[in-house]
Short mmCIF file of C-alpha atoms and ligand atoms in Angstrom, two decimals:
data_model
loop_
_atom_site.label_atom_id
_atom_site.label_comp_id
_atom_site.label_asym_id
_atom_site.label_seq_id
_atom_site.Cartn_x
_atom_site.Cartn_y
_atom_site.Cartn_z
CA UNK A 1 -17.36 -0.40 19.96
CA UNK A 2 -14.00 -1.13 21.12
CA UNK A 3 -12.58 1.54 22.92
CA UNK A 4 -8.84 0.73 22.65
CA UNK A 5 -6.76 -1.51 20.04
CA UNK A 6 -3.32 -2.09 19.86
CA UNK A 7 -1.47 -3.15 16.69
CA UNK A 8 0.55 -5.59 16.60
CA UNK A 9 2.90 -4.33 13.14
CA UNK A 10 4.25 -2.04 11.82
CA UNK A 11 4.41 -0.10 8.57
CA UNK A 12 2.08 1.34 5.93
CA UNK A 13 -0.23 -1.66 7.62
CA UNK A 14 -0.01 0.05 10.60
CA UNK A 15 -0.90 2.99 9.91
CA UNK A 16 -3.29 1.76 7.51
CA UNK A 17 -5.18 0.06 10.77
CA UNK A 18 -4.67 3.38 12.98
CA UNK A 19 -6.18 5.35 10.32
CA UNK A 20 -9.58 3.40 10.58
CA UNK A 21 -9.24 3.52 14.00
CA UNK A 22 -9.19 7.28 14.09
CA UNK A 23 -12.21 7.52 12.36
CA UNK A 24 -13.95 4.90 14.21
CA UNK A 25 -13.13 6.56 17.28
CA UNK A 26 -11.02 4.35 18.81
CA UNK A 27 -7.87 4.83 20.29
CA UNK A 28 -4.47 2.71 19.24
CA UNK A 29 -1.90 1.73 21.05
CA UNK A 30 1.76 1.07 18.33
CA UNK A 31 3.74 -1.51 19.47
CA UNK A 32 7.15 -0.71 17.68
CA UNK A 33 11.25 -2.04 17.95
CA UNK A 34 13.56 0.49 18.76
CA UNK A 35 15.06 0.23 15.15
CA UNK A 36 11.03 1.63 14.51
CA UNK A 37 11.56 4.22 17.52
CA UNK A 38 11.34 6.72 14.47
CA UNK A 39 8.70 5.22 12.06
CA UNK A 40 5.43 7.30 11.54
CA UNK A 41 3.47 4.55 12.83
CA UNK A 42 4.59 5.50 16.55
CA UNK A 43 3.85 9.13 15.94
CA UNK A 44 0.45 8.12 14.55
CA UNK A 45 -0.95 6.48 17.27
CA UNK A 46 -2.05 7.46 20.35
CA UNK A 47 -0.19 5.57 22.62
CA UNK A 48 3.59 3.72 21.69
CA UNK A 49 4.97 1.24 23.74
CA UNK A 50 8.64 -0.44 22.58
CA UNK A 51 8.84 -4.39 22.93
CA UNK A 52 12.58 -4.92 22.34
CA UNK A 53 15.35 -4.67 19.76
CA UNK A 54 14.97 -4.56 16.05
CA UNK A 55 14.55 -8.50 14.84
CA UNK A 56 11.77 -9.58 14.74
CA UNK A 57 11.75 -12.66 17.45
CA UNK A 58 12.77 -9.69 20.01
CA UNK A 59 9.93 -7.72 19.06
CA UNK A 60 7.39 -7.76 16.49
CA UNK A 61 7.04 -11.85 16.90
CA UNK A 62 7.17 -11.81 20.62
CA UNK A 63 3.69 -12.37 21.97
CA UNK A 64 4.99 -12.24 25.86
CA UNK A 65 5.57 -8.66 25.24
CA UNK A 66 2.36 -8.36 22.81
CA UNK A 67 0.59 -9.13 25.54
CA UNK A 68 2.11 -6.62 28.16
CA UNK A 69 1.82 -4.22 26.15
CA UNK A 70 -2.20 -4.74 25.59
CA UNK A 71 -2.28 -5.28 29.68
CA UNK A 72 -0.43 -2.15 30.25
CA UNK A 73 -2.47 0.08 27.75
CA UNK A 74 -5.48 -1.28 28.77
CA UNK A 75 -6.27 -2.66 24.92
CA UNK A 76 -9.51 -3.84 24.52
CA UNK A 77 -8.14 -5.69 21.33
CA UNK A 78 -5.48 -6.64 19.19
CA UNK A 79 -4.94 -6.07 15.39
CA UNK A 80 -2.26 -8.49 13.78
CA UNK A 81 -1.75 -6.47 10.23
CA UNK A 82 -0.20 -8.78 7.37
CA UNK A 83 2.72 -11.21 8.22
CA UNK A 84 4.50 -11.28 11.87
CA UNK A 85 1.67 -12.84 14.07
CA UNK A 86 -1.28 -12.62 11.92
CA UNK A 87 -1.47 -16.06 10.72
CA UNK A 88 -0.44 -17.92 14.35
CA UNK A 89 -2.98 -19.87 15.67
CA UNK A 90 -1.56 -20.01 19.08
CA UNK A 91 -1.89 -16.14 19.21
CA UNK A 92 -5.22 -15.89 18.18
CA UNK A 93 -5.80 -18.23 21.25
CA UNK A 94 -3.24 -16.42 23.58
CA UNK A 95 -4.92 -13.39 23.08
CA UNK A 96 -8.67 -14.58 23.96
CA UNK A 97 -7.24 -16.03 26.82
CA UNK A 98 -5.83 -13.22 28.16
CA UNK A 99 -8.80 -11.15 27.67
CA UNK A 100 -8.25 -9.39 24.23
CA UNK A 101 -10.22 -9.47 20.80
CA UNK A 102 -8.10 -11.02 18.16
CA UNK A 103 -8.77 -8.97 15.15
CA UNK A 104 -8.77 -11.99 13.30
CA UNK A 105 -10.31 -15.78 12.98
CA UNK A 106 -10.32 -17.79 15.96
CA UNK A 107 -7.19 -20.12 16.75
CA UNK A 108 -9.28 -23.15 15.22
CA UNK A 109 -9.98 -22.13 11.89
CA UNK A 110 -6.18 -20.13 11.48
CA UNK A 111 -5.51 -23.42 12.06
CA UNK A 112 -7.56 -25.28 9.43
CA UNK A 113 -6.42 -23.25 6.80
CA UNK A 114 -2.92 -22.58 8.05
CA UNK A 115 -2.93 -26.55 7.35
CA UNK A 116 -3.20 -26.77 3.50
CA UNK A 117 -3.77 -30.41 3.20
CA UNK A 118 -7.02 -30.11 5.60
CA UNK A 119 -7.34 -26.92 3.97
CA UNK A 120 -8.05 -28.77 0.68
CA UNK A 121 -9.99 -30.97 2.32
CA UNK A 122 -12.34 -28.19 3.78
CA UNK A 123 -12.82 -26.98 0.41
CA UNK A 124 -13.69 -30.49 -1.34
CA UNK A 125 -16.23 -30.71 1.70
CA UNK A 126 -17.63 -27.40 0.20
CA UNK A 127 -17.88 -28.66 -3.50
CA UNK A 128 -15.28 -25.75 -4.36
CA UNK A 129 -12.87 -27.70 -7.09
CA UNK A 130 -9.50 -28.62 -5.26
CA UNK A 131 -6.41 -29.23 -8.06
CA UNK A 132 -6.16 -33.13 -7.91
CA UNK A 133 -3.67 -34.33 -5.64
CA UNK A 134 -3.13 -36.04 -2.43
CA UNK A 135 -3.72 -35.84 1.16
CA UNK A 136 -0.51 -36.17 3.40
CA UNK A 137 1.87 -38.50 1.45
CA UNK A 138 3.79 -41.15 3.38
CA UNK A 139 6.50 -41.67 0.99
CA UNK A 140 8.04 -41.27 -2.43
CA UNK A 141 6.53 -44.89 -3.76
CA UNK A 142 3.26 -43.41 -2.87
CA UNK A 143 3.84 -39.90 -4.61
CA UNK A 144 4.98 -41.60 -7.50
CA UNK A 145 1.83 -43.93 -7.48
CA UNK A 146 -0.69 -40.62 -7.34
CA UNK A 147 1.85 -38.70 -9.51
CA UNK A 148 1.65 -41.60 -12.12
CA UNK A 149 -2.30 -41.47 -11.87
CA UNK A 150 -2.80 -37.76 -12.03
CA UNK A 151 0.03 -36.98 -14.71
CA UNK A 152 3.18 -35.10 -14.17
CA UNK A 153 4.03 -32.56 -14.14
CA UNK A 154 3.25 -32.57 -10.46
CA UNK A 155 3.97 -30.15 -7.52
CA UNK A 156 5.24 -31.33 -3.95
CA UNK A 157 4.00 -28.60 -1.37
CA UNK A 158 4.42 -28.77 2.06
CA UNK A 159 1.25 -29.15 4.17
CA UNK A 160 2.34 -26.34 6.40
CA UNK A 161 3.53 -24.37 3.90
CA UNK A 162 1.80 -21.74 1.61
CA UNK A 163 2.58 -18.45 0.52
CA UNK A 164 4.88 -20.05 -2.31
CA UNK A 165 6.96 -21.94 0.22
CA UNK A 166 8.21 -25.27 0.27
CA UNK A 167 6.93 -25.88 -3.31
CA UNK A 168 8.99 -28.42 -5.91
CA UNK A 169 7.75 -28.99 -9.41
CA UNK A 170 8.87 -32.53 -10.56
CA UNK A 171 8.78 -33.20 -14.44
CA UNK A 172 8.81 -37.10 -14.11
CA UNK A 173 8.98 -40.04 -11.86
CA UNK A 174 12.74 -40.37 -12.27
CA UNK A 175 12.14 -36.50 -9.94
CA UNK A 176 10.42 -38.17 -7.14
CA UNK A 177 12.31 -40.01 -4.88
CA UNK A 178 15.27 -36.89 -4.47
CA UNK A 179 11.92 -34.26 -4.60
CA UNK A 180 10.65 -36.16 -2.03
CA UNK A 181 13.44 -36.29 0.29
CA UNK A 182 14.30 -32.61 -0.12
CA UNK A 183 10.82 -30.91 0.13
CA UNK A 184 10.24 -33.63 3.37
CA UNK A 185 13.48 -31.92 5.05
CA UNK A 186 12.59 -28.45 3.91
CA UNK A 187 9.23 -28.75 5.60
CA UNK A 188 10.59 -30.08 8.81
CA UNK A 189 13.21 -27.14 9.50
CA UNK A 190 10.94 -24.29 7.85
CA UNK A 191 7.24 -24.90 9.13
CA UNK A 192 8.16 -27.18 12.03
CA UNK A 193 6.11 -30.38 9.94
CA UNK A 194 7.36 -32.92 7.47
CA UNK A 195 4.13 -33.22 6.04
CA UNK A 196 4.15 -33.04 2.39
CA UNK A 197 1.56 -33.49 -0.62
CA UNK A 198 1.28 -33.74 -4.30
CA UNK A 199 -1.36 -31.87 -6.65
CA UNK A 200 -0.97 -31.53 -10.68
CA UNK A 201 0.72 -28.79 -12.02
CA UNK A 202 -1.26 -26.11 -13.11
CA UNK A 203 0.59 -24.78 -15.99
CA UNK A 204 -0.11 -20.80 -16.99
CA UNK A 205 -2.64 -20.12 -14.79
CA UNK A 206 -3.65 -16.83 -13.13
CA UNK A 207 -3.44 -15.97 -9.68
CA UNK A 208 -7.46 -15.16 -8.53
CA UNK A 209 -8.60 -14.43 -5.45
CA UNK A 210 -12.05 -13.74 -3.97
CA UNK A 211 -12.16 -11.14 -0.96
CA UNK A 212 -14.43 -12.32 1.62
CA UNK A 213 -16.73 -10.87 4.62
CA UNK A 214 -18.46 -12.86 7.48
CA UNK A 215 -20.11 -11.86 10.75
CA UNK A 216 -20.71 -13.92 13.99
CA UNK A 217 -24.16 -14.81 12.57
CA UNK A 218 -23.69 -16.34 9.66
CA UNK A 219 -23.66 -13.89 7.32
CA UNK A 220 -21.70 -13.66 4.42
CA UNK A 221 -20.78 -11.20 1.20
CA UNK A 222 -18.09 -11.49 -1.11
CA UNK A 223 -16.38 -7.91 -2.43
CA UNK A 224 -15.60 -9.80 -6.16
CA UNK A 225 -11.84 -10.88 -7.32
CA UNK A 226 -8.67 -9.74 -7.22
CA UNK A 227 -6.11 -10.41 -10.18
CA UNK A 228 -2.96 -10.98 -8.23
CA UNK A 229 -0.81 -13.18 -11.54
CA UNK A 230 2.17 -10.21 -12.08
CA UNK A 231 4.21 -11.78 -8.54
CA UNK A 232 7.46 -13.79 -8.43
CA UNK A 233 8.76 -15.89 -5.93
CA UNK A 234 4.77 -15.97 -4.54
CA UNK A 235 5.43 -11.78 -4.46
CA UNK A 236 3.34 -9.74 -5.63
CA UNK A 237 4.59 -6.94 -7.45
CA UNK A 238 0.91 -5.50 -9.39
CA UNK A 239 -2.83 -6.19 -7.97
CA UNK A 240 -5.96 -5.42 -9.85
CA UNK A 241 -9.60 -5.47 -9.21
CA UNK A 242 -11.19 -6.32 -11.44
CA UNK A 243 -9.62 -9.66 -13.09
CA UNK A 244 -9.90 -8.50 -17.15
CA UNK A 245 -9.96 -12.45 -17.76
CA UNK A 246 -12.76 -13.05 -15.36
CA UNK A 247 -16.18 -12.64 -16.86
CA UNK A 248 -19.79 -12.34 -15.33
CA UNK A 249 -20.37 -15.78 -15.63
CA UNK A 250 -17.00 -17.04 -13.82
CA UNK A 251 -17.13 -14.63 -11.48
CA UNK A 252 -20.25 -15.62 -10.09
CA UNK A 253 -18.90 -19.16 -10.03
CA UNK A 254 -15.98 -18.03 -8.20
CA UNK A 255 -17.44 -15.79 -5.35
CA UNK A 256 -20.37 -18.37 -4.45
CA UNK A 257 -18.08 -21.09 -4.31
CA UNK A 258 -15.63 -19.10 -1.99
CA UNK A 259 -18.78 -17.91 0.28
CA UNK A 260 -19.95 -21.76 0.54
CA UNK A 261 -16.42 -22.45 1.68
CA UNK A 262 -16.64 -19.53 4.41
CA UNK A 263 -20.02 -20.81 5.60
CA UNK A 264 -19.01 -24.37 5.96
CA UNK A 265 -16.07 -23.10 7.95
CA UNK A 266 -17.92 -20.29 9.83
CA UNK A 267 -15.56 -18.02 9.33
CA UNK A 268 -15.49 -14.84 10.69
CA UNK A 269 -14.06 -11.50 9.71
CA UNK A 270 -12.03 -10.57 6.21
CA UNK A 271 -10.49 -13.99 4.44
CA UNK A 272 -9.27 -14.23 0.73
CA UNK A 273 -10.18 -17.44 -1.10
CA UNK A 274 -7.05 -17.98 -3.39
CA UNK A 275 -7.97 -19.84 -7.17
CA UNK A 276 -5.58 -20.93 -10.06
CA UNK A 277 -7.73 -20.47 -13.01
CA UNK A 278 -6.38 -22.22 -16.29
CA UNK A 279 -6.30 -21.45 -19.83
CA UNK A 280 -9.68 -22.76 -20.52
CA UNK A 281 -11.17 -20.96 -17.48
CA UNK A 282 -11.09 -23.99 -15.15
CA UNK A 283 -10.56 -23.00 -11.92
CA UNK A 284 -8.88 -24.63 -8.56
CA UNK A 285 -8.56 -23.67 -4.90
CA UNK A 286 -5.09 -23.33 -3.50
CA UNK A 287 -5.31 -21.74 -0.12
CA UNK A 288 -7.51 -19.37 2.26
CA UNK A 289 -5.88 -16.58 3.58
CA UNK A 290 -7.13 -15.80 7.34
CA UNK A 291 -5.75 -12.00 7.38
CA UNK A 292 -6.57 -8.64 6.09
CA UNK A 293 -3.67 -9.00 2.63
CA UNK A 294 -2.20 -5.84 1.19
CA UNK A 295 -3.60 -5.99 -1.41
CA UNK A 296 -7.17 -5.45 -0.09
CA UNK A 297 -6.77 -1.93 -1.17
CA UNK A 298 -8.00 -2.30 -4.86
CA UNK A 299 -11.09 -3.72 -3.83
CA UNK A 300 -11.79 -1.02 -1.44
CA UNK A 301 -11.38 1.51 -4.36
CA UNK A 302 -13.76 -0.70 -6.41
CA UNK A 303 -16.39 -1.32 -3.91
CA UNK A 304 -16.10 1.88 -1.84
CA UNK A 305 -15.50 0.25 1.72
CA UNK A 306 -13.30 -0.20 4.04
CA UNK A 307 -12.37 -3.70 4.55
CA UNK A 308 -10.27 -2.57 8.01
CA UNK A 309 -13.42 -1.32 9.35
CA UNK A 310 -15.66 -3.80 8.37
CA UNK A 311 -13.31 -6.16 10.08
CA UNK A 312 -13.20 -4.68 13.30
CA UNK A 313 -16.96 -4.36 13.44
CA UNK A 314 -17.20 -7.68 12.49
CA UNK A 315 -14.74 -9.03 15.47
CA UNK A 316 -16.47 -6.73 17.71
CA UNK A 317 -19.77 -8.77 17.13
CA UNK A 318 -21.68 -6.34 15.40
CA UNK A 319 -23.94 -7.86 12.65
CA UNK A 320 -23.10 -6.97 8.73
CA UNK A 321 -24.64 -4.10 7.64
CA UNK A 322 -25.46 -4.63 4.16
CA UNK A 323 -26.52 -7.68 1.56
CA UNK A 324 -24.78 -8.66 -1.33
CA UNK A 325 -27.83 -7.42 -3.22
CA UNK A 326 -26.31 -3.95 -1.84
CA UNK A 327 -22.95 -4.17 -2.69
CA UNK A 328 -21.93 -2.48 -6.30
CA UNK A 329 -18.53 -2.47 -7.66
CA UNK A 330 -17.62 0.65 -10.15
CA UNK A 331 -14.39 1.11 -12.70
CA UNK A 332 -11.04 -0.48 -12.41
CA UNK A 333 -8.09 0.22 -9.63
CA UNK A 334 -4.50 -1.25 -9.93
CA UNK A 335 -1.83 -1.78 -6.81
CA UNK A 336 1.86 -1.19 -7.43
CA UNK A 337 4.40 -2.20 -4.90
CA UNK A 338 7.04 0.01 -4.23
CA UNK A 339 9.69 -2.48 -2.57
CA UNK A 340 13.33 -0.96 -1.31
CA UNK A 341 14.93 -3.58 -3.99
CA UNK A 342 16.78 -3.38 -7.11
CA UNK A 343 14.55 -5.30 -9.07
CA UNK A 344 17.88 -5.74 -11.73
CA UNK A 345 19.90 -7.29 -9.55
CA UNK A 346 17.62 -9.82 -8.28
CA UNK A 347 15.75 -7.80 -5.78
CA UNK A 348 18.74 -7.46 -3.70
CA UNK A 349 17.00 -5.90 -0.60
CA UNK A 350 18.01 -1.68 -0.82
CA UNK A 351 17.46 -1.02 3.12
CA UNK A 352 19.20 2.63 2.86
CA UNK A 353 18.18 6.38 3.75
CA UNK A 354 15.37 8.01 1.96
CA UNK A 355 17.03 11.25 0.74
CA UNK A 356 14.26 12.74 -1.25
CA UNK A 357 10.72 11.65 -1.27
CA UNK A 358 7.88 12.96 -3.93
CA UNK A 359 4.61 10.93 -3.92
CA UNK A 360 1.76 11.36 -6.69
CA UNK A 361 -1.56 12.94 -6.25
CA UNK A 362 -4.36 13.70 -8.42
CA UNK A 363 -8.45 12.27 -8.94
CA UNK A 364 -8.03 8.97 -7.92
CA UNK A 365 -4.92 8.35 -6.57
CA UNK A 366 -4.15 7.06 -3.30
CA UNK A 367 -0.79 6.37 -1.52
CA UNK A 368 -0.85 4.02 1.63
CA UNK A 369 2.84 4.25 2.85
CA UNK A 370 4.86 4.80 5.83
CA UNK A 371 8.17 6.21 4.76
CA UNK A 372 8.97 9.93 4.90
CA UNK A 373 12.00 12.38 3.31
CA UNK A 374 15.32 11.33 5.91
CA UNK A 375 13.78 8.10 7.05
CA UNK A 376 15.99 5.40 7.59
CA UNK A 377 14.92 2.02 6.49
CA UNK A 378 15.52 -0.77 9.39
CA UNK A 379 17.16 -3.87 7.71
CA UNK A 380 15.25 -6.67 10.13
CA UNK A 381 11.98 -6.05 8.00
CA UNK A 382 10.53 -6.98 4.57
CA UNK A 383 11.33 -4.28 1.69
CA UNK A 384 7.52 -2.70 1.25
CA UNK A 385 7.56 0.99 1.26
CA UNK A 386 4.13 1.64 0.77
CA UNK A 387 1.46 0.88 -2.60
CA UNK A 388 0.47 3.34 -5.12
CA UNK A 389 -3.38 2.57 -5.82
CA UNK A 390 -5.43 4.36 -8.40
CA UNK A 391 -8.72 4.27 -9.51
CA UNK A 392 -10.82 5.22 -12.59
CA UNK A 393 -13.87 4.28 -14.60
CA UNK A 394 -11.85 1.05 -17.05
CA UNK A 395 -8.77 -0.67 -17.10
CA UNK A 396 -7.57 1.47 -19.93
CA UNK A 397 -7.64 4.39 -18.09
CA UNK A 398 -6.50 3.04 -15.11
CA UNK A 399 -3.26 1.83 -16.89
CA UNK A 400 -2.67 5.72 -18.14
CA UNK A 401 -3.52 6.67 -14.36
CA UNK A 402 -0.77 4.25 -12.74
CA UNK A 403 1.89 5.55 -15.35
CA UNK A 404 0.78 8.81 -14.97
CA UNK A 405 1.23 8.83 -11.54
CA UNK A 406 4.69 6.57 -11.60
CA UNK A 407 5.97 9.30 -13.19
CA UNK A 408 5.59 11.79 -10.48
CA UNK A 409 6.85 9.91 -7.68
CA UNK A 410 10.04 10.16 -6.73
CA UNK A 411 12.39 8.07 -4.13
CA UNK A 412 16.07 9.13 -3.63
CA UNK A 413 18.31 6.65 -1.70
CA UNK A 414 17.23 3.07 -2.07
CA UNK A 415 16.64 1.30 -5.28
CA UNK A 416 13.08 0.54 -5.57
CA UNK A 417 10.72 -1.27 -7.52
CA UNK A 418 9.89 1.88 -9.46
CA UNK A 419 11.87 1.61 -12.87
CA UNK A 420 10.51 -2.22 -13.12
CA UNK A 421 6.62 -0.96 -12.66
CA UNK A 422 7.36 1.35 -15.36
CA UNK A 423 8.48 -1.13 -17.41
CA UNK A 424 6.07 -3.50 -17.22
CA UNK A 425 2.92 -0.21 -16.69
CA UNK A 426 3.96 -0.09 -20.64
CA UNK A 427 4.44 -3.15 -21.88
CA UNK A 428 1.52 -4.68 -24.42
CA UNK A 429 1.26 -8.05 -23.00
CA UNK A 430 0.34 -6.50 -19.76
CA UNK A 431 -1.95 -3.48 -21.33
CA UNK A 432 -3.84 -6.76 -23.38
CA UNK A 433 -4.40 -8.33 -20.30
CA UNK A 434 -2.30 -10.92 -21.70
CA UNK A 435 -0.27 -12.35 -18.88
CA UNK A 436 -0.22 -15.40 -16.24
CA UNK A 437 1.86 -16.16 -13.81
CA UNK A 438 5.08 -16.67 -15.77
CA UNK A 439 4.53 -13.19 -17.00
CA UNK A 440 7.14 -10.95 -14.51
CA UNK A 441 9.55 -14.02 -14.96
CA UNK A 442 9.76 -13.78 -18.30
CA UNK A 443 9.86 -10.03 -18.58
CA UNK A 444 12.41 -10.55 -16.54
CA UNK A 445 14.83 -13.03 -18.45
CA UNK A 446 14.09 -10.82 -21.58
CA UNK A 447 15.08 -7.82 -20.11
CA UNK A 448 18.57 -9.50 -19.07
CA UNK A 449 18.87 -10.53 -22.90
CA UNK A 450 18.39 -6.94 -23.93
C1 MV4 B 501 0.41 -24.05 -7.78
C2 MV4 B 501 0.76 -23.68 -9.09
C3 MV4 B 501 0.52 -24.59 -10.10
N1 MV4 B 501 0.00 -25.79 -9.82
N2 MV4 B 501 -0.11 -25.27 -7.57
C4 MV4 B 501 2.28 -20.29 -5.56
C5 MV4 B 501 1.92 -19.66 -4.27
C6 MV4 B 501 0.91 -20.50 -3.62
N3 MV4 B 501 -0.14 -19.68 -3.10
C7 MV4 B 501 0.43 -21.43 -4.67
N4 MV4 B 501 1.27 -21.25 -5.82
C8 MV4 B 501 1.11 -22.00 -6.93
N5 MV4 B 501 0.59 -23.24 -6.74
C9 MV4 B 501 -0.31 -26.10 -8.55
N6 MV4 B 501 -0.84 -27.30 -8.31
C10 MV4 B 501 1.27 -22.40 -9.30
C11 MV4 B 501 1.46 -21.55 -8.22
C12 MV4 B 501 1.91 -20.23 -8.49
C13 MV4 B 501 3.16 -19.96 -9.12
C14 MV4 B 501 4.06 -20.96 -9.45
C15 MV4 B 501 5.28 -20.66 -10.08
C16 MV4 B 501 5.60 -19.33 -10.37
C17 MV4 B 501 4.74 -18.32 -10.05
C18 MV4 B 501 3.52 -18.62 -9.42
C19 MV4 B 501 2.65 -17.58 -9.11
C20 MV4 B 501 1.46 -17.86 -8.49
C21 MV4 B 501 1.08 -19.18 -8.20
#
């Protein structure tokens, strides 16, 4: 195994990756700003090395000093997290050049799916159903021409985009030519690629997404779906595993469909398959996600893995463990995101002191965090605190769990997410399982009307 990997984050992720580590025996090496100098993720690891001041290009996104700091330490490997580098194909590459393990996909297939137009075009290679749409469009009397074929209302994305970025819904051709024009630009300055393409509108849909696991031989399990729908702005605020609106049947659809896209890709390590699935339980690819998401954690409550060690041993070269004949899911977890933001005014980011901390505990409860009573949040970084993740036997009782344990946690200083997970942890639309995408948008305008 490796002896020696350094982490390339920072965070609950982080610590989440040093944590495996530990039990795996390996030793880490935290990479960390010096507005991090006193985040537990440099006390956690066995080695800390500080790569520059605290935004991000001078540290966190700075792959000259990634790299030292592997040489230095002696790394065997290098774990990317969520966000910052994970997704950059050139560092995938930069690493295996110099010698170290990308904990990740190689620099090929980040690319592929990092590009969603081939992306889509991967996927219709695999017989997994793509949303109709376009390939690269070359200008607005073209978009209009597809648009008027497929039907509006259409989406523009950008090709380079993803993650909710770069995304323009247009109601009718009169939209077009100005849509065109502005997503174009947008694409250009924000993913460094004017490409652009067009794909129906999926109106209230869920959010689905299949968690994946390959090794370097070919084989390949699936760890079931993830209900990911409660989000706005393309974030998440509430995760589930399972989906309440997936059934047996559509499940099964689902997961072989994202394994025969995995095969035909050869893709190795933990990827998420992501799926709009309508009203009438038609479902669509969107995107592959090449990195270990934060949300992995309610399928590892589910399934009883760990997805951060099976990904390591999978990079490493060892060969998977287990069939999907051996692989068992049991009762119900939900994910909460506690986010430094006032979710009331817009979640205006809340980067203060923590003054007081309590976190839950209990059967089936599980905090993955990083923030500690008299920590200072760093403003350079995104507003995650940590998740609260619990577990139990249904949904129902999962629900009672999460409130339950909402109820006992306590942070003083920032606003947070908290009051808004309440909300919602008690509302009957959610407790029905009767929600899409629009849901937390709409809870949202009719808490502003009172
Ligand atoms: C869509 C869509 C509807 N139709 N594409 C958002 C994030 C990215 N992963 C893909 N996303 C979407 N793509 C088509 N053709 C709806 C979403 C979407 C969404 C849109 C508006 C408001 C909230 C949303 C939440 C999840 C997905």
């Amino acid at each position: 195994m490796f002896k020696k990997i350094l982490i390339a984050n920072r965070g609950e992720i982080a610590i989440r990756i040093i944590r495996a580590c530990k039990e795996m025996d390996i030793k880490t090496v935290a990479v960390y700003s010096k507005a991090d100098a006193l985040s537990l993720h440099v006390k956690f690891a066995d080695e800390a090395i500080c790569i520059g001041e605290g935004p991000p290009l001078d540290s966190y996104l700075n792959i000259p000093r990634i790299i030292a700091a592997a040489e230095i330490s002696n790394s065997d490997a290098i774990h990317p997290g969520y966000g910052f580098l994970a997704e950059n194909s050139q560092f995938s590459n930069i690493c295996k050049e110099n010698g170290f393990c990308f904990i990740g996909p190689d620099s090929k297939t980040i690319a592929l799916m990092g590009d969603k137009v081939n992306a889509r075009n991967a996927a219709e290679d695999s017989n997994v159903p793509i949303v109709p749409g376009s390939n690269v469009l070359s200008s607005a009397d073209e978009l209009i021409e597809i648009a008027n074929n497929i039907g509006y209302p259409v989406m523009l994305k950008a090709s380079g985009g993803g993650g909710g970025k770069g995304m323009r819904v247009l109601n009718d051709a009169s939209e077009a030519e100005k849509g065109f024009s502005i997503i174009q630009s947008e694409a250009k300055k924000a993913f460094n690629n004017p490409e652009i393409y067009v794909e129906k509108f999926i109106k209230n849909g869920r959010h689905i997404e299949v968690q994946i696991l390959g090794d370097q031989f070919g084989n390949y399990v699936h760890f079931g779906e993830r209900e990911c729908s409660i989000q706005r702005n393309n974030q998440k605020l509430i995760e589930e595993c399972p989906s309440s609106f997936v059934d047996k049947e559509l499940r099964e659809i689902l997961t072989l469909k994202s394994i025969d896209l995995a095969k035909k890709v050869n893709y190795v390590g933990v990827g998420t398959v992501e799926f709009l699935v309508d009203e009438d339980k038609k479902f669509y690819f969107i995107e592959m996600n090449t990195r270990i998401q934060v949300e992995h954690t309610v399928t590892e409550m589910v399934y009883m893995i760990d997805l951060v060690k099976e990904q390591i041993k999978m990079h490493y070269g060892k060969k998977m463990s287990f069939t999907q004949d051996m692989i068992n899911s049991k009762g119900h977890s939900i994910e909460c995101r506690l986010n430094a933001e006032d979710p009331f005014d817009n979640f205006i980011p809340s980067p203060k002191k923590i003054e007081s901390l309590n976190f839950p505990g209990g059967i089936g409860v599980r905090i993955d965090s990083y923030i500690y009573a008299g920590y200072q949040i760093p403003p350079f970084y995104d507003s995650m605190l940590g998740k609260l993740i619990v577990h139990s036997s249904t949904r129902e009782k999962a629900i009672v769990k999460m409130q339950r344990a909402i109820e006992e946690t306590f942070i003083e200083g920032p606003n947070t997410t908290l009051p808004l997970l309440e909300m919602i942890l008690s509302n009957n639309d959610f407790i029905n399982g009767n929600f899409d995408i629009n849901f937390l948008s709409n809870f949202l305008k009719n808490i502003e009307r009172g």
